[in-house]
Every structure is written in C-alpha cells, then in structure tokens.
Coordinates of C-alpha atoms in Angstrom, one line a residue:
Chain H
M26 CA 0.0 0.0 0.0
T27 CA 1.1 3.5 -0.6
I28 CA 0.0 6.8 1.1
D29 CA -2.1 7.5 -2.0
D30 CA -3.8 4.1 -1.7
A31 CA -4.4 4.8 2.0
I32 CA -6.0 8.2 1.2
R33 CA -8.3 6.5 -1.3
R34 CA -9.3 4.1 1.5
C35 CA -10.0 7.1 3.8
A36 CA -12.2 8.6 1.1
V37 CA -14.5 5.6 1.3
G38 CA -14.6 5.6 5.1
D39 CA -12.1 2.8 5.7
R40 CA -10.2 3.6 8.9
G41 CA -7.5 1.2 7.9
G42 CA -6.4 3.8 5.4
L43 CA -5.9 6.4 8.2
A44 CA -4.2 3.8 10.4
Y45 CA -1.7 3.2 7.6
I46 CA -0.9 6.9 7.3
Y47 CA -0.5 7.0 11.1
E48 CA 1.9 4.1 11.1
Q49 CA 4.0 5.6 8.4
E50 CA 4.0 9.2 9.4
A51 CA 2.7 10.0 12.9
G52 CA 6.2 10.1 14.4
R53 CA 7.6 12.4 11.8
M54 CA 4.5 14.5 11.8
L55 CA 5.0 15.0 15.6
G56 CA 8.6 15.9 15.0
V57 CA 7.7 18.5 12.4
A58 CA 4.9 19.9 14.7
K59 CA 7.3 20.2 17.6
R60 CA 9.8 22.1 15.5
M61 CA 7.1 24.6 14.5
V62 CA 5.0 25.1 17.7
A63 CA 7.6 24.2 20.3
K64 CA 5.2 23.4 23.2
A65 CA 4.8 19.6 23.2
G66 CA 1.1 19.6 24.2
L67 CA 0.2 22.0 21.4
A68 CA 2.3 19.9 18.9
E69 CA 0.3 16.8 19.8
D70 CA -3.0 18.7 19.3
V71 CA -1.8 19.9 15.9
V72 CA -1.0 16.3 14.8
Q73 CA -4.4 15.0 16.1
D74 CA -6.2 17.9 14.2
A75 CA -4.2 17.1 11.1
F76 CA -5.4 13.4 11.1
L77 CA -9.0 14.6 11.4
L78 CA -8.5 17.0 8.5
I79 CA -6.9 14.2 6.4
W80 CA -9.9 12.0 7.2
R81 CA -12.4 14.6 6.3
G82 CA -10.6 15.9 3.2
A83 CA -9.7 12.6 1.6
A84 CA -12.8 12.3 -0.6
Q85 CA -12.0 15.6 -2.2
F86 CA -8.3 15.0 -2.8
D87 CA -7.1 13.8 -6.2
S88 CA -4.9 10.9 -5.2
T89 CA -4.0 9.8 -8.7
R90 CA -1.0 12.2 -9.0
G91 CA 1.2 10.5 -6.4
Q92 CA 1.2 13.7 -4.3
G93 CA -0.5 12.2 -1.2
R94 CA 2.5 12.6 1.1
G95 CA 2.9 16.2 0.1
W96 CA -0.8 16.7 0.8
V97 CA -0.5 15.1 4.3
Y98 CA 2.4 17.3 5.3
A99 CA 0.7 20.4 3.8
I100 CA -2.3 19.8 6.0
L101 CA 0.0 19.3 9.0
R102 CA 2.1 22.4 8.4
N103 CA -1.0 24.6 7.6
R104 CA -2.6 23.5 10.9
A105 CA 0.6 24.4 12.8
L106 CA 0.9 27.7 11.0
N107 CA -2.8 28.5 11.8
V108 CA -2.1 27.7 15.5
L109 CA 1.0 30.0 15.4
R110 CA -0.9 32.8 13.7
S111 CA -3.9 32.7 16.0
E112 CA -2.3 32.0 19.4
G113 CA 0.6 34.4 18.9
R114 CA 4.1 33.4 18.3
L115 CA 6.9 33.0 20.7
D116 CA 8.7 36.3 21.2
P117 CA 12.0 35.6 19.5
L118 CA 13.8 37.3 22.4
D119 CA 11.9 35.2 25.0
E120 CA 14.8 33.3 26.5
A121 CA 12.7 31.1 28.8
G122 CA 10.5 29.9 26.0
M123 CA 13.4 29.2 23.6
A124 CA 15.3 27.2 26.2
E125 CA 13.4 24.1 25.3
L126 CA 14.7 23.9 21.8
P127 CA 17.9 24.2 19.9
S128 CA 18.0 27.6 18.2
P129 CA 16.3 27.4 14.8
D130 CA 19.5 28.9 13.4
E131 CA 21.6 25.9 14.6
S132 CA 19.0 23.3 14.0
A133 CA 18.6 24.5 10.4
D134 CA 22.3 23.7 9.8
V135 CA 21.9 20.2 11.2
L136 CA 18.8 19.6 9.2
V137 CA 20.4 20.6 5.9
E138 CA 23.1 18.0 6.5
R139 CA 20.4 15.4 6.8
I140 CA 18.5 16.1 3.6
E141 CA 18.6 13.1 1.4
Q142 CA 21.8 13.4 -0.6
S143 CA 20.3 12.0 -3.8
S144 CA 17.3 14.3 -3.8
H145 CA 16.9 17.0 -6.4
L146 CA 16.1 19.5 -3.6
Q147 CA 19.3 18.8 -1.8
R148 CA 21.4 19.5 -4.9
C149 CA 19.4 22.7 -5.6
L150 CA 19.7 23.9 -1.9
A151 CA 23.5 23.1 -2.1
A152 CA 23.7 25.5 -5.0
L153 CA 22.2 28.4 -2.9
D154 CA 24.2 30.8 -0.9
A155 CA 24.4 29.4 2.7
M156 CA 22.4 32.3 4.2
R157 CA 19.6 31.8 1.8
R158 CA 19.6 28.0 2.3
K159 CA 19.3 28.5 6.0
M160 CA 16.4 31.0 5.6
I161 CA 14.5 28.5 3.4
V162 CA 14.9 25.7 6.0
M163 CA 14.0 28.0 8.9
A164 CA 10.8 29.1 7.1
F165 CA 9.7 25.7 6.0
T166 CA 10.6 23.5 9.0
N167 CA 10.4 25.9 11.9
G168 CA 7.4 27.8 10.5
L169 CA 9.1 31.2 11.2
T170 CA 7.9 34.4 9.7
H171 CA 10.1 36.8 7.8
G172 CA 10.3 38.9 11.0
E173 CA 11.3 36.0 13.2
I174 CA 14.0 34.9 10.8
A175 CA 15.2 38.5 10.7
A176 CA 15.4 38.6 14.5
H177 CA 17.2 35.3 14.8
L178 CA 19.8 36.2 12.1
K179 CA 20.0 39.9 13.1
M180 CA 19.2 41.2 9.7
P181 CA 16.8 43.8 8.4
L182 CA 13.3 42.5 7.5
G183 CA 13.4 43.7 3.9
T184 CA 16.7 41.9 3.3
V185 CA 15.2 38.6 4.6
K186 CA 12.1 39.0 2.4
S187 CA 14.2 39.6 -0.7
H188 CA 16.7 36.8 0.0
I189 CA 13.8 34.3 0.4
R190 CA 12.1 35.4 -2.8
R191 CA 15.4 35.1 -4.7
A192 CA 16.0 31.7 -3.1
L193 CA 12.6 30.5 -4.2
Q194 CA 13.2 31.7 -7.8
A195 CA 16.6 30.0 -7.9
L196 CA 15.0 26.8 -6.6
K197 CA 12.2 27.1 -9.1
E198 CA 14.8 27.3 -12.0
C199 CA 17.0 24.5 -10.5
L200 CA 14.1 22.1 -9.9
K201 CA 12.6 22.4 -13.4
Chain F
M9 CA -2.3 25.2 -17.8
S10 CA -0.2 26.7 -14.9
S11 CA -0.1 29.8 -12.9
T12 CA 1.5 33.1 -14.1
P13 CA 5.0 33.6 -12.8
D14 CA 3.7 36.1 -10.2
L15 CA 1.0 33.7 -9.0
D16 CA 3.6 30.8 -9.0
M17 CA 5.8 32.8 -6.6
L18 CA 2.8 33.5 -4.4
A19 CA 2.1 29.7 -4.4
A20 CA 5.7 29.1 -3.5
E21 CA 5.7 31.5 -0.6
Y22 CA 2.3 30.2 0.6
A23 CA 3.7 26.6 0.5
L24 CA 6.9 27.8 2.3
G25 CA 4.6 29.4 5.0
T26 CA 6.0 33.0 5.0
L27 CA 3.0 34.9 3.7
E28 CA 1.2 37.3 6.1
G29 CA -1.5 39.9 5.9
A30 CA -3.2 40.8 2.6
D31 CA -0.8 38.4 0.6
L32 CA -1.8 35.5 2.9
D33 CA -5.5 36.4 2.5
R34 CA -5.1 36.4 -1.3
A35 CA -3.4 33.0 -1.3
I36 CA -6.0 31.5 1.0
A37 CA -8.8 32.8 -1.3
L38 CA -7.0 31.5 -4.4
E39 CA -6.4 28.1 -2.9
A40 CA -10.1 27.8 -2.1
S41 CA -11.4 29.0 -5.4
D42 CA -8.8 28.3 -8.1
P43 CA -7.9 24.6 -8.8
V44 CA -4.8 25.7 -10.9
F45 CA -3.4 27.7 -8.0
R46 CA -4.3 24.9 -5.6
Q47 CA -2.3 22.4 -7.7
D48 CA 0.6 24.8 -8.0
V49 CA 0.8 25.1 -4.2
L50 CA 0.8 21.3 -3.9
N51 CA 3.5 21.0 -6.5
W52 CA 5.6 23.3 -4.4
Q53 CA 4.9 21.3 -1.3
M54 CA 6.2 18.2 -3.1
K55 CA 9.3 20.1 -4.2
L56 CA 10.1 21.1 -0.6
L57 CA 9.2 17.7 0.9
P58 CA 12.7 16.3 1.3
M59 CA 13.3 18.9 4.0
I60 CA 10.5 17.1 6.0
D61 CA 12.2 13.8 5.6
A62 CA 15.2 15.2 7.3
V63 CA 13.2 15.9 10.4
Q64 CA 13.7 13.3 13.2
P65 CA 10.5 11.4 14.1
E66 CA 9.4 11.7 17.7
P67 CA 8.0 9.0 19.9
V68 CA 4.2 9.3 20.0
P69 CA 2.4 9.1 23.4
A70 CA 0.7 5.7 24.3
D71 CA -2.9 6.7 23.6
F72 CA -2.3 8.9 20.6
W73 CA -4.1 6.8 18.0
A74 CA -7.0 6.0 20.4
K75 CA -7.6 9.8 20.8
I76 CA -7.5 10.3 17.0
E77 CA -9.9 7.4 16.4
S78 CA -12.4 8.7 19.0
K79 CA -12.7 11.9 17.1
L80 CA -13.5 10.3 13.8
G81 CA -17.1 9.8 14.7
P82 CA -19.2 6.6 14.7
Q83 CA -17.9 3.9 12.4
Q84 CA -20.1 3.4 9.3
S85 CA -20.8 0.0 7.9
A86 CA -21.7 1.4 4.5
T87 CA -18.9 2.9 2.6
R88 CA -18.7 6.7 2.1
V89 CA -19.1 7.6 -1.5
A90 CA -16.5 10.0 -3.0
A91 CA -17.7 13.4 -4.3
P92 CA -19.7 12.9 -7.5
A93 CA -18.3 14.0 -10.9
Q94 CA -19.0 17.7 -11.6
A95 CA -22.0 18.5 -13.7
S96 CA -21.1 20.2 -17.0
F97 CA -20.8 24.0 -17.0
W98 CA -24.1 24.3 -18.9
Q99 CA -26.1 22.0 -16.6
R100 CA -24.9 24.1 -13.7
L101 CA -25.9 27.4 -15.4
F102 CA -29.3 26.5 -16.7
G103 CA -30.3 23.3 -14.8
D104 CA -31.1 20.0 -16.4
G105 CA -32.8 21.3 -19.5
A106 CA -29.4 22.2 -21.0
Q107 CA -27.4 19.8 -23.1
S108 CA -23.8 19.3 -22.1
V109 CA -21.3 21.3 -24.1
S110 CA -17.6 20.9 -24.6
M111 CA -15.1 22.8 -22.4
S112 CA -14.0 25.0 -25.3
R113 CA -17.4 26.7 -25.1
R114 CA -16.6 27.7 -21.6
A115 CA -13.9 30.1 -22.8
A116 CA -16.4 31.6 -25.3
L117 CA -18.9 32.2 -22.5
A118 CA -16.4 34.1 -20.4
T119 CA -15.7 36.7 -23.1
S120 CA -19.2 37.0 -24.6
V121 CA -21.5 36.6 -21.7
G122 CA -23.6 39.8 -22.3
A123 CA -24.4 38.9 -25.9
A124 CA -24.8 35.2 -25.1
I125 CA -27.6 35.8 -22.5
G126 CA -29.5 37.6 -25.2
G127 CA -29.5 34.3 -27.0
F128 CA -26.9 35.1 -29.8
G129 CA -24.4 32.6 -28.6
L130 CA -26.2 30.1 -26.5
A131 CA -29.3 29.4 -28.7
K132 CA -27.1 27.6 -31.2
W133 CA -26.2 25.0 -28.5
L134 CA -28.9 24.9 -26.0
T135 CA -32.6 24.4 -25.6
V136 CA -33.9 27.7 -24.3
P137 CA -34.7 27.3 -20.6
P138 CA -38.1 28.4 -19.2
E139 CA -36.8 31.6 -17.8
T140 CA -33.6 33.3 -18.9
P141 CA -32.0 35.8 -16.5
S142 CA -32.5 39.5 -17.4
Q143 CA -29.0 40.3 -16.1
I144 CA -26.0 38.4 -14.9
A145 CA -22.7 39.0 -13.0
V146 CA -19.8 36.8 -13.8
L147 CA -17.7 36.4 -10.6
T148 CA -13.9 35.8 -11.1
T149 CA -11.1 35.0 -8.8
D150 CA -8.0 37.1 -8.3
A151 CA -6.4 35.1 -11.1
G152 CA -9.2 36.1 -13.5
A153 CA -10.9 32.7 -13.7
P154 CA -14.7 32.7 -13.9
T155 CA -15.8 30.8 -10.9
A156 CA -19.5 31.7 -10.3
V157 CA -22.4 33.5 -12.0
V158 CA -25.2 35.5 -10.3
S159 CA -28.4 35.3 -12.3
I160 CA -30.9 38.0 -11.9
Y161 CA -34.5 37.2 -13.1
K162 CA -37.3 39.6 -14.0
S163 CA -39.4 37.8 -11.3
G164 CA -37.1 39.2 -8.7
I165 CA -35.3 36.0 -7.9
V166 CA -31.5 36.4 -7.7
E167 CA -29.5 33.2 -7.7
L168 CA -25.8 32.3 -7.2
I169 CA -24.6 29.5 -9.4
P170 CA -21.0 28.2 -8.7
L171 CA -19.2 26.9 -11.8
Q172 CA -17.1 24.5 -9.7
G173 CA -16.5 23.4 -6.1
I174 CA -14.8 25.7 -3.6
A175 CA -12.3 24.1 -1.2
V176 CA -13.6 25.8 1.9
P177 CA -10.9 25.7 4.6
D178 CA -11.8 24.0 7.9
G179 CA -13.5 26.3 10.3
R180 CA -14.8 28.8 7.7
I181 CA -18.0 29.3 5.7
I182 CA -18.7 31.2 2.4
E183 CA -20.6 34.5 2.7
V184 CA -22.1 36.3 -0.3
W185 CA -22.3 40.1 -0.4
T186 CA -23.6 42.8 -2.7
L187 CA -22.3 46.3 -3.0
Q188 CA -24.9 48.7 -4.4
N189 CA -23.6 52.0 -3.2
R190 CA -20.5 53.2 -1.3
T191 CA -22.5 54.9 1.5
Q192 CA -24.3 51.7 2.4
G193 CA -21.3 49.5 1.9
P194 CA -21.4 45.7 1.3
V195 CA -24.5 43.9 2.5
S196 CA -24.7 40.2 3.3
I197 CA -27.2 38.3 1.2
G198 CA -26.3 34.7 1.7
R199 CA -24.2 32.1 3.5
M200 CA -23.3 28.5 2.7
D201 CA -20.7 26.0 4.0
Q202 CA -19.9 24.7 0.6
A203 CA -20.4 25.8 -3.0
K204 CA -23.9 25.2 -4.2
R205 CA -26.8 27.1 -6.0
L206 CA -28.2 29.6 -3.6
K207 CA -31.1 32.0 -3.8
L208 CA -29.8 35.3 -2.5
D209 CA -31.8 37.5 -0.2
L210 CA -32.0 41.1 -1.6
N211 CA -35.4 41.8 -0.1
T212 CA -34.3 44.9 1.8
L213 CA -32.2 46.2 -1.1
Q214 CA -32.7 47.8 -4.5
K215 CA -33.1 45.6 -7.6
P216 CA -29.7 44.8 -8.9
E217 CA -28.4 47.3 -11.5
T218 CA -25.5 47.4 -14.0
G219 CA -22.4 48.1 -12.0
H220 CA -23.6 46.6 -8.7
L221 CA -21.0 44.3 -7.2
F222 CA -21.4 40.7 -6.0
E223 CA -18.6 39.2 -3.9
L224 CA -17.9 36.0 -1.9
T225 CA -15.7 36.0 1.2
L226 CA -14.5 33.3 3.7
E227 CA -15.9 34.1 7.2
P228 CA -16.1 32.4 10.6
P229 CA -19.1 30.0 11.1
G230 CA -22.3 32.0 11.4
G231 CA -20.9 34.7 9.1
S232 CA -18.9 37.9 9.6
P233 CA -19.0 39.0 13.2
T234 CA -19.0 42.7 12.1
G235 CA -21.7 42.7 9.4
K236 CA -19.1 43.6 6.9
P237 CA -16.6 41.4 5.0
T238 CA -13.7 40.4 7.2
G239 CA -12.2 37.5 5.4
P240 CA -10.4 36.8 2.1
I241 CA -12.3 37.6 -1.1
L242 CA -12.8 34.4 -3.1
M243 CA -14.3 36.0 -6.2
K244 CA -16.2 39.1 -7.3
G245 CA -17.9 40.6 -10.3
L246 CA -20.1 43.4 -11.5
V247 CA -23.6 43.1 -12.9
Q248 CA -23.3 43.4 -16.7
V249 CA -25.4 45.4 -19.1
G250 CA -28.7 43.7 -19.3
V251 CA -30.1 42.5 -22.6

C-alpha cells in the first residue's frame, strides 16, 4: 500500500487507510509539529487535528497524481501555521520559551546535512548561498515568519524577504 | 495550464509558509477557489518535501491513536461515496434542461456573456430554458478565472450558481455580499458552508443594476461578526449590461 492508496481508503470511510498513514507518518508529523509550535502539548494537538482533516478531506483529494504525502504534510504544516498565527508566536527574544529547543539557526544547519543526498532538492539547496539556504529551512521546517528569521539572524526584515524570494526563484529554476 | 510567474511565486511563498496579511488572504482565497493555484501550491509542497524527511520522528504518546480514532465519529458500515463528478458547465448554469457542451465553449462564454444571455451565442447550442436571466454578474477569482455566476431574473429571484466546487478551509464558511452604493457599503445576502446554487436575499435592497458588485468571502461559522466582509475575497464581479 502507498500513502495514495491509504488516502483512497480514507475517502470511502475505511479507517484502515488512516491507520496506515498514522503508522508511516505520525512520528515524523509529531517531529515537524514540535519544530514549529515548540510546546509539546500543542504539537500533539496539531497532529491530532491534522489526522482529522486528512480523514475529512480525503474524498475531495485527487490521489491519482502521487502527491499524497505532500498533501498530508501540507495539512499538518498549515494546521501548525494557523495555530501559530492565532495563538501568537513565541517572542524571538523570550529566553525562557526558547530554552526548550535548539536555536532554529543551529537546527537548520543540522537539518540541511540530513536532507537526502540524492534528492533533487538537496542539490538545488546546495547551489544556494548558505544564508539563503538557512532561511528557506527556517521558514519551512520551523514555521518562522520573515520577521522572526530577521530577528534570529539579526538582519533587516526587507533583506530577509528579498533573500527568500530570490532563493525560491533559484529553486524554481533548478528544480525544473 | 499553470499559474502566471507572479502567482507561482505567491504559491511558492504560501507553501513555504512565509505569507502574512493581505498576501496571505489572497493566497487563501485563491487556494479555495482556483484549482490551478491549488495544484501549484501542492507542486511546491512536493518540491520542498525532502526537508520534511530530514526531520527526526518523535515517539508518540501511548494513547495517541486512540484519541484520534475517538474523534472520527461513529464507524459506518456502509462505505462513504466519494464526491460525484461535476455537472457540466451548462447544466450548472441552466439546470437539467441544457445539453452538455464541450469545455471550449466555456472560454467563449467568459468573453461574450452579455451577448450570449440575449441568445446570440447560446441558442445555437442549448434548448432555451423556461426563464432566462435578465441580467448576470460573472464572478472571477484574483487570477481572473470565472468561478460563479449570479443570475438576476425579472421575477425578482437572484441566484448564485457556482461553476465549480470551492475548497472551503476547515472552520470557515462562504458569505455572499452585494455592494450597491458606497455609502451603504457591502450587505450580506447569503451564506453557505460549501459551493452550491443559492437563492440570494436582496429583499431589503434595491433591484440589482448594472455596476452593482457581488462578492464571496470566507468568514467564521455563522458569518462575519461585524456585518461587513472580514475574510479573504474568493471572487467578485459586476452586474453586466442587461439585454
């Protein structure tokens, strides 16, 4: 079975489909949620909500394109981003709050090393300037806003926005 | 068919998660109403996915699956049926009296709606329905795609007809507004939790005239808390010259 098969099963009300997605992805989904929302309890809620959204949305999703896994993580990350946007984000200068986690700056470097060497994305990220690569990773895997990235890296907001835009354009060209 | 470069960058930033404010609203609205944009966003999610695979999985608490399962609702013995195939554009516009027409006619409609309603274009392809609208408004998304039509009938009935489904985000509904004059501002004339044909309530307002605006926004359940649009605009359009 693939994730796409599992989504099709969810679409017809078969809980075995959701259970398969859970077995394959729940641990990683929790890892991603914790990177983004920091507080463990909140991260668990985000993952639970995501499973519910996957269950409810499966019937409307076109699972014939092999993009099921992308859809699952899009749902998860959007849920995390919605929680961050509505509940207020951690003040980047809040030392007590940040003590739980490695700094997004350092953890981005670690994560870049772990991206699958053979993936197209890894080669395209490697072609980016190190600062832009770090910003892309901080945005995508930590869920940081332009402002938060700017605060962490001690750079002006406008500079961060423009770096990220250019990085995405470079990735777009490279990934064609 | 794919997004313009500008919209593709919007889709990229939306997938990345860095949009805020008006840009974020615009992307949310497009994702709900525009299947091309929605696919573009998913394509970007797939491109960025290897970063997700680099994240370490975490151990899940013991009762994690049990909690999820309890939220799924009662188990059905009958299988849930997937969403039915969409009715053709013409069936949606004029109901079951219309014959189905190829997709290329859809483009013709978008550009020649005013004349078509008078019967110049459509009569060639359709049986004439019992009542043709005296006026229409074609509602388009930010990307310019026709996504719904408001039909205004001599009898006073005003009806919203979506041309395709809308991917309403969780926790939101669709609210329909009309703007007849700037002093009064937008007035709510309908709500729905998914795209469907809807009779709009203009009883307290003037009869729709050329230049009046119809607009759909995403709002919290129960509709806008302020009585004015608060959420992203999914689509809008002006009442066209009547025939």
